[in-house]
Structures are given as structure tokens and as C-alpha cells.
Amino acid sequence: MIIKYEFRARARTAQGRCSMAYQALYRKWRPQTFEQVLGQTATVKTLRRQVEAGRIAHAYLFCGCRGTGKTSMAKLMSRAINCRNPNHGDPCGECEACRAIINETTMDVLELDAASNNSVDNIRELLEQVRYPAQLGRYKVYIIDEVHMLSTAAFNALLKTLEEPPAHVVFILATTEPQKLPATILSRVQRYDFGRIPSSLMVERMREALQDMGMEAEDEALRMVARAAEGAMRDAFSILDMCVAGAENGRITAAQTRDILGASDREFLYDFFDLLSGRDECGVMHKVDELMRSGREAQVFLRELSAHCRALLTVKAVKQGAASILDVTEEDEARYRKQAEGFSQERLLRMLELFMRAEGELRFASTPRIGLECAALHACEQNMGEDNAALLERIGELEAKLRSLEADLASGRLKAAAAPGEAAPKRAAKPAAAKAEEAAGGPPQPPVPADAKGIWDRAMELLSKTEPPLFGLLRNERFIGAKGNVYQVLIPAAKKEFSYVRLNQQARREKVSKALSEAAGTPLLFEAVLESDAQKRQDAARSEAQQSLINAFGREMVQIDEEQQP
């Protein structure tokens, strides 16, 4: 009795010393009830109903990225199904079974880390204990974390027991990579997918933790932590721990958080992208120098550039309500939209691929700054290639500039210049000839060209003034004449996926047809013909003409010259 009492006293003393140690926030705020689980509404609802109804499955699989609550849910389930006084499915936390599981003093709940215990011998040792009943609760729970790390032999050893375990055994498997699990395992478990936790919920939980410690934080600081955590609550609490340690006067500021994360502020990113929009290589290099002198990380900055590119692409693709997708305010969305006007979608896609590739390559670079500078300068370059992507990017930029110009004209920020020969605002009286001209119904129209080539040239002149991007597509293609009222251009087979497809879109065909009709003074149509199709039509027409001659005069009277004209 003396020995037992002495052991218990020492245990209490050791426990008291441990309780004085600082506990990480993610451990302190681990969910103790289903209500406290963040962002997994559907999973929580289903599991809670199973516990309330007593319909407990023999095996569960929790999937999802790190820090989303898989292990916490497994621990919560182990208490809920063994609790003697559950409250709407939640464990009471006070009964003997709950306290034993929380204090980890019972063999009813066994945890195995498959990352370091992945051999068949580890699984066989675990399965030897399966036949023994639970000590305090109704179930023995086996939690296998990172289960995808098990070897093939270990999976085979687990398979039979997982399929038909004893009635008192429940397996809970957790993994970040469910695609690596054998199909034979997946078919024997109930699978629940844990999604990334929304930033708004993470900010609320962090603010609750800070209030419990008697501390405050700026809203922007908490949002920065949530963005850096990328949907993982554990990561958010780990970052918040560092912010708490460095806080002054019990307040966490955005500047302090930015220093901890090694990130640049949002205004710096907006300024940087303004320079990229104007292809200001000198300004971009100065900004990179400013960034590096302030002690920022080049790889972190490239990740932020990728995120900013993604935001600009999102507001281009989503005409309304992009704020909820980007998890930003409506003011931020409006600012993104304004900046996105200076970029074409093709250029943003090229820049995003460039920054993401550079971020990966920077891990192996001896001088990260040089890698960042190269990526920034490449982003300033104009894509002068001749492939479809380069042409689309240049056309997209022209269209973006035209839209910006039209918006400026419509808003009155710019005024159209007077056309050559147009009278000034304060002009003298019109000459008699001009008055007579107006009375006759306006200035005389130029004569209609006599041939199809003349009509085509006039239509191209009109398009160069009214539709510059469309004129740019047409000016390098060969006009091959008119068939009836249909005017045609010949497109090489190599340009099938670019010029041929774009020129045959209904909207562009209608614009060219309208210009032709205006040039000729009569309704005309337009068509882009692929070179291979044109050859087939020519051969078919030649064959048809030859057959007509043979039918009219007989094969003996017709001599056909098969020589091809150059």
C-alpha cells in the first residue's frame, strides 16, 4: 500500500508540473464535441446521427488535407461511442470512459502512426489484441493515421480483420492520400472527405482563442494567417502561436504578422502588377530590390504573385460575385477588376504558369533573387512568338486596350479628336457648296469599285478603322475572289486552329459581311476557306466539268490535259 501510494503521489506531482507547461493552441483547442468541429457540416451531421442511433460502423476512413480535423474527429468518435452519458451524440467528458480516453490511460483506444509503423509485423501485433474485449467502454477503437503508408503486406494482413472484425472493434483510418489505398480496403470502409476550412471560420476560431488569452488582433492580421494556412486549422494555430509570442502589449498587428510570414503587403502587390501591366522593366527591378532589402523571401513572393494572378483571372472569368470565390471583400473585388482591365486573359495565364514554375525551380537555386528577377522580367516581355498562344495574347491585349479606350470615351475622360477636314468648334460660316451638299443629303459617296478586289480592299480599309483586331486577323490572309455574293479568303492548313476557327465565328463573319456590303452598296457575305478544303472543291469542280464535256461530246471527242498549272 505504501508503494502504491508513493507511486500515485509522484504521478500527481509529475502531472502538476506538466500542467504548468505551455500547451500549443492547436492541442488546447482540439474539438471536444461535434459542435466544435469546423467546416465539416455534412460529416459531423452523419456521424452524430450514427452515434445517437447506435448504428456504429465497423470501419471508417477519414480523408482530407492536413489540419482539417481527421485525427480530432477520430478521437472524438472514440469517446462518443464509449461515453456512458452522451448528450445528443456528444461525449460528456466526465464519465470514467471519457476521462480515461482523454488522459490516454486506457487500452480501449489505440493509435498507430502508419508512417513509422508500416510493416506487416506492426499490423500483426495490433491484430493480436483485437480478440480482447474493451475494458471500460463498449468498443475498442483502433485509429491508424496516415494509413496509405502501410506496405502491401501490411494491407493484406489487415484486410480480413477489417472486413469482419469482432463486434466490439471499430477501425478508424485517416489519410491525406486516399488514392494510394487498395480498392479492397476502400470497399470495406465508410469514407468521409474532410474539406479545407473556410477562412471566415478560421478567423472566428482564432479570435475566440485570443479572447480566451486576453489578447487582441487586427482583422487583416488574422486574415493573413488564415490565407497562409490554406484551409488547415492546425497550421493557422501554429502560425498564431508565433504571432502571440511576438505580440507587444497584448495586440497582434498586420505588420508583425507580415514579418513572421515573410510576406509582402497587398499594396506592394498592386503596385508590382501595375508595373507589369505597363511592362516597366526598370520599375519592376527596383521593386524586387526593395523587396529583397526588406528581408522578404523570394519564393514566398512568387507564391503571392501566383495568388494575385489567380485573383485577376477569377474576376475576368466570373462577372459577378467573385468575392466569395476569392474570399475577399467586395471592395477588394472591385480593385481586382480595375487592375485586370490592363491584362489580357492569355497574358495572365502565361504569367501564372511562369510564376508557378519559377517558384518550384527556386527551391534548388543558389541565388533566389536572380530567379525572381528573371521571372519578373519575363513577365514584362511581350510574347512575340508565332504560335497560337502568342497570337491570341497579342490580340487579347489589343482588345483590352480598345475596351479601355471605349470606356474612357464613354465616361468623358477622353474626347475623340476632330477628323481631318472637320470644322473647329468655333468655325466660320459654311461655304455655299457645303450648304448645297448638306441639302442634297450629305457628302457624296465614293464610286463603287468595279471589281471584287476593289470591293475587298475598301472593306479592309473600313475594318481597319472600325474593327482593328479583326483587320489584324484578315490582313495576312489571301483574298481568292468571290463566288456569287460570297467573298472568300484562303487560310493555310497550319492556321486551322487559329485564323480559320476565329474568322468563321458567326460574330466575326457578320462584321466582315457588313463591311463588304457597305463597300459594295449591296448585300454581300464572307467566308474563310481552308486550303485543303479549297483544293478538294477545285478538284471536284474540275471532275464535274470534265464529265459534262464527256456526256455532251463523247469520250472519243474529248482530250483532257492532266497537267497541273503552277
JSON list of N, CA and C in Angstrom, two decimals, residues 336-359:
[
{"chain": "A", "resi": 336, "resn": "TYR", "atom": "N", "xyz": [-9.56, 44.47, -57.82]},
{"chain": "A", "resi": 336, "resn": "TYR", "atom": "CA", "xyz": [-9.04, 43.44, -58.72]},
{"chain": "A", "resi": 336, "resn": "TYR", "atom": "C", "xyz": [-9.56, 43.64, -60.14]},
{"chain": "A", "resi": 337, "resn": "ARG", "atom": "N", "xyz": [-10.86, 43.94, -60.26]},
{"chain": "A", "resi": 337, "resn": "ARG", "atom": "CA", "xyz": [-11.46, 44.12, -61.58]},
{"chain": "A", "resi": 337, "resn": "ARG", "atom": "C", "xyz": [-10.83, 45.29, -62.32]},
{"chain": "A", "resi": 338, "resn": "LYS", "atom": "N", "xyz": [-10.57, 46.35, -61.60]},
{"chain": "A", "resi": 338, "resn": "LYS", "atom": "CA", "xyz": [-9.97, 47.52, -62.24]},
{"chain": "A", "resi": 338, "resn": "LYS", "atom": "C", "xyz": [-8.56, 47.20, -62.75]},
{"chain": "A", "resi": 339, "resn": "GLN", "atom": "N", "xyz": [-7.78, 46.47, -61.94]},
{"chain": "A", "resi": 339, "resn": "GLN", "atom": "CA", "xyz": [-6.43, 46.14, -62.36]},
{"chain": "A", "resi": 339, "resn": "GLN", "atom": "C", "xyz": [-6.44, 45.11, -63.48]},
{"chain": "A", "resi": 340, "resn": "ALA", "atom": "N", "xyz": [-7.42, 44.21, -63.48]},
{"chain": "A", "resi": 340, "resn": "ALA", "atom": "CA", "xyz": [-7.48, 43.16, -64.50]},
{"chain": "A", "resi": 340, "resn": "ALA", "atom": "C", "xyz": [-7.72, 43.74, -65.89]},
{"chain": "A", "resi": 341, "resn": "GLU", "atom": "N", "xyz": [-8.26, 44.96, -65.98]},
{"chain": "A", "resi": 341, "resn": "GLU", "atom": "CA", "xyz": [-8.51, 45.57, -67.28]},
{"chain": "A", "resi": 341, "resn": "GLU", "atom": "C", "xyz": [-7.21, 45.80, -68.06]},
{"chain": "A", "resi": 342, "resn": "GLY", "atom": "N", "xyz": [-6.09, 45.90, -67.38]},
{"chain": "A", "resi": 342, "resn": "GLY", "atom": "CA", "xyz": [-4.82, 46.14, -68.04]},
{"chain": "A", "resi": 342, "resn": "GLY", "atom": "C", "xyz": [-4.14, 44.89, -68.56]},
{"chain": "A", "resi": 343, "resn": "PHE", "atom": "N", "xyz": [-4.78, 43.72, -68.37]},
{"chain": "A", "resi": 343, "resn": "PHE", "atom": "CA", "xyz": [-4.18, 42.46, -68.82]},
{"chain": "A", "resi": 343, "resn": "PHE", "atom": "C", "xyz": [-5.18, 41.69, -69.67]},
{"chain": "A", "resi": 344, "resn": "SER", "atom": "N", "xyz": [-4.66, 40.98, -70.65]},
{"chain": "A", "resi": 344, "resn": "SER", "atom": "CA", "xyz": [-5.50, 40.02, -71.36]},
{"chain": "A", "resi": 344, "resn": "SER", "atom": "C", "xyz": [-5.49, 38.70, -70.60]},
{"chain": "A", "resi": 345, "resn": "GLN", "atom": "N", "xyz": [-6.50, 37.90, -70.84]},
{"chain": "A", "resi": 345, "resn": "GLN", "atom": "CA", "xyz": [-6.57, 36.61, -70.16]},
{"chain": "A", "resi": 345, "resn": "GLN", "atom": "C", "xyz": [-5.40, 35.72, -70.54]},
{"chain": "A", "resi": 346, "resn": "GLU", "atom": "N", "xyz": [-5.01, 35.80, -71.82]},
{"chain": "A", "resi": 346, "resn": "GLU", "atom": "CA", "xyz": [-3.89, 34.97, -72.28]},
{"chain": "A", "resi": 346, "resn": "GLU", "atom": "C", "xyz": [-2.59, 35.36, -71.58]},
{"chain": "A", "resi": 347, "resn": "ARG", "atom": "N", "xyz": [-2.37, 36.66, -71.39]},
{"chain": "A", "resi": 347, "resn": "ARG", "atom": "CA", "xyz": [-1.15, 37.07, -70.72]},
{"chain": "A", "resi": 347, "resn": "ARG", "atom": "C", "xyz": [-1.14, 36.67, -69.26]},
{"chain": "A", "resi": 348, "resn": "LEU", "atom": "N", "xyz": [-2.27, 36.78, -68.59]},
{"chain": "A", "resi": 348, "resn": "LEU", "atom": "CA", "xyz": [-2.35, 36.38, -67.19]},
{"chain": "A", "resi": 348, "resn": "LEU", "atom": "C", "xyz": [-2.08, 34.88, -67.03]},
{"chain": "A", "resi": 349, "resn": "LEU", "atom": "N", "xyz": [-2.60, 34.08, -67.96]},
{"chain": "A", "resi": 349, "resn": "LEU", "atom": "CA", "xyz": [-2.34, 32.64, -67.90]},
{"chain": "A", "resi": 349, "resn": "LEU", "atom": "C", "xyz": [-0.85, 32.36, -68.09]},
{"chain": "A", "resi": 350, "resn": "ARG", "atom": "N", "xyz": [-0.22, 33.07, -69.03]},
{"chain": "A", "resi": 350, "resn": "ARG", "atom": "CA", "xyz": [1.22, 32.88, -69.24]},
{"chain": "A", "resi": 350, "resn": "ARG", "atom": "C", "xyz": [2.01, 33.29, -68.00]},
{"chain": "A", "resi": 351, "resn": "MET", "atom": "N", "xyz": [1.64, 34.42, -67.38]},
{"chain": "A", "resi": 351, "resn": "MET", "atom": "CA", "xyz": [2.34, 34.87, -66.18]},
{"chain": "A", "resi": 351, "resn": "MET", "atom": "C", "xyz": [2.14, 33.90, -65.02]},
{"chain": "A", "resi": 352, "resn": "LEU", "atom": "N", "xyz": [0.93, 33.37, -64.88]},
{"chain": "A", "resi": 352, "resn": "LEU", "atom": "CA", "xyz": [0.67, 32.43, -63.79]},
{"chain": "A", "resi": 352, "resn": "LEU", "atom": "C", "xyz": [1.53, 31.17, -63.95]},
{"chain": "A", "resi": 353, "resn": "GLU", "atom": "N", "xyz": [1.59, 30.63, -65.16]},
{"chain": "A", "resi": 353, "resn": "GLU", "atom": "CA", "xyz": [2.45, 29.47, -65.39]},
{"chain": "A", "resi": 353, "resn": "GLU", "atom": "C", "xyz": [3.92, 29.81, -65.13]},
{"chain": "A", "resi": 354, "resn": "LEU", "atom": "N", "xyz": [4.32, 31.01, -65.52]},
{"chain": "A", "resi": 354, "resn": "LEU", "atom": "CA", "xyz": [5.70, 31.44, -65.31]},
{"chain": "A", "resi": 354, "resn": "LEU", "atom": "C", "xyz": [6.05, 31.53, -63.83]},
{"chain": "A", "resi": 355, "resn": "PHE", "atom": "N", "xyz": [5.18, 32.16, -63.03]},
{"chain": "A", "resi": 355, "resn": "PHE", "atom": "CA", "xyz": [5.46, 32.32, -61.60]},
{"chain": "A", "resi": 355, "resn": "PHE", "atom": "C", "xyz": [5.42, 30.98, -60.87]},
{"chain": "A", "resi": 356, "resn": "MET", "atom": "N", "xyz": [4.47, 30.11, -61.23]},
{"chain": "A", "resi": 356, "resn": "MET", "atom": "CA", "xyz": [4.39, 28.81, -60.56]},
{"chain": "A", "resi": 356, "resn": "MET", "atom": "C", "xyz": [5.62, 27.95, -60.88]},
{"chain": "A", "resi": 357, "resn": "ARG", "atom": "N", "xyz": [6.06, 28.00, -62.14]},
{"chain": "A", "resi": 357, "resn": "ARG", "atom": "CA", "xyz": [7.25, 27.23, -62.50]},
{"chain": "A", "resi": 357, "resn": "ARG", "atom": "C", "xyz": [8.49, 27.78, -61.80]},
{"chain": "A", "resi": 358, "resn": "ALA", "atom": "N", "xyz": [8.59, 29.11, -61.73]},
{"chain": "A", "resi": 358, "resn": "ALA", "atom": "CA", "xyz": [9.74, 29.73, -61.07]},
{"chain": "A", "resi": 358, "resn": "ALA", "atom": "C", "xyz": [9.75, 29.41, -59.58]},
{"chain": "A", "resi": 359, "resn": "GLU", "atom": "N", "xyz": [8.59, 29.36, -58.95]},
{"chain": "A", "resi": 359, "resn": "GLU", "atom": "CA", "xyz": [8.53, 29.04, -57.52]},
{"chain": "A", "resi": 359, "resn": "GLU", "atom": "C", "xyz": [9.08, 27.64, -57.25]}
]
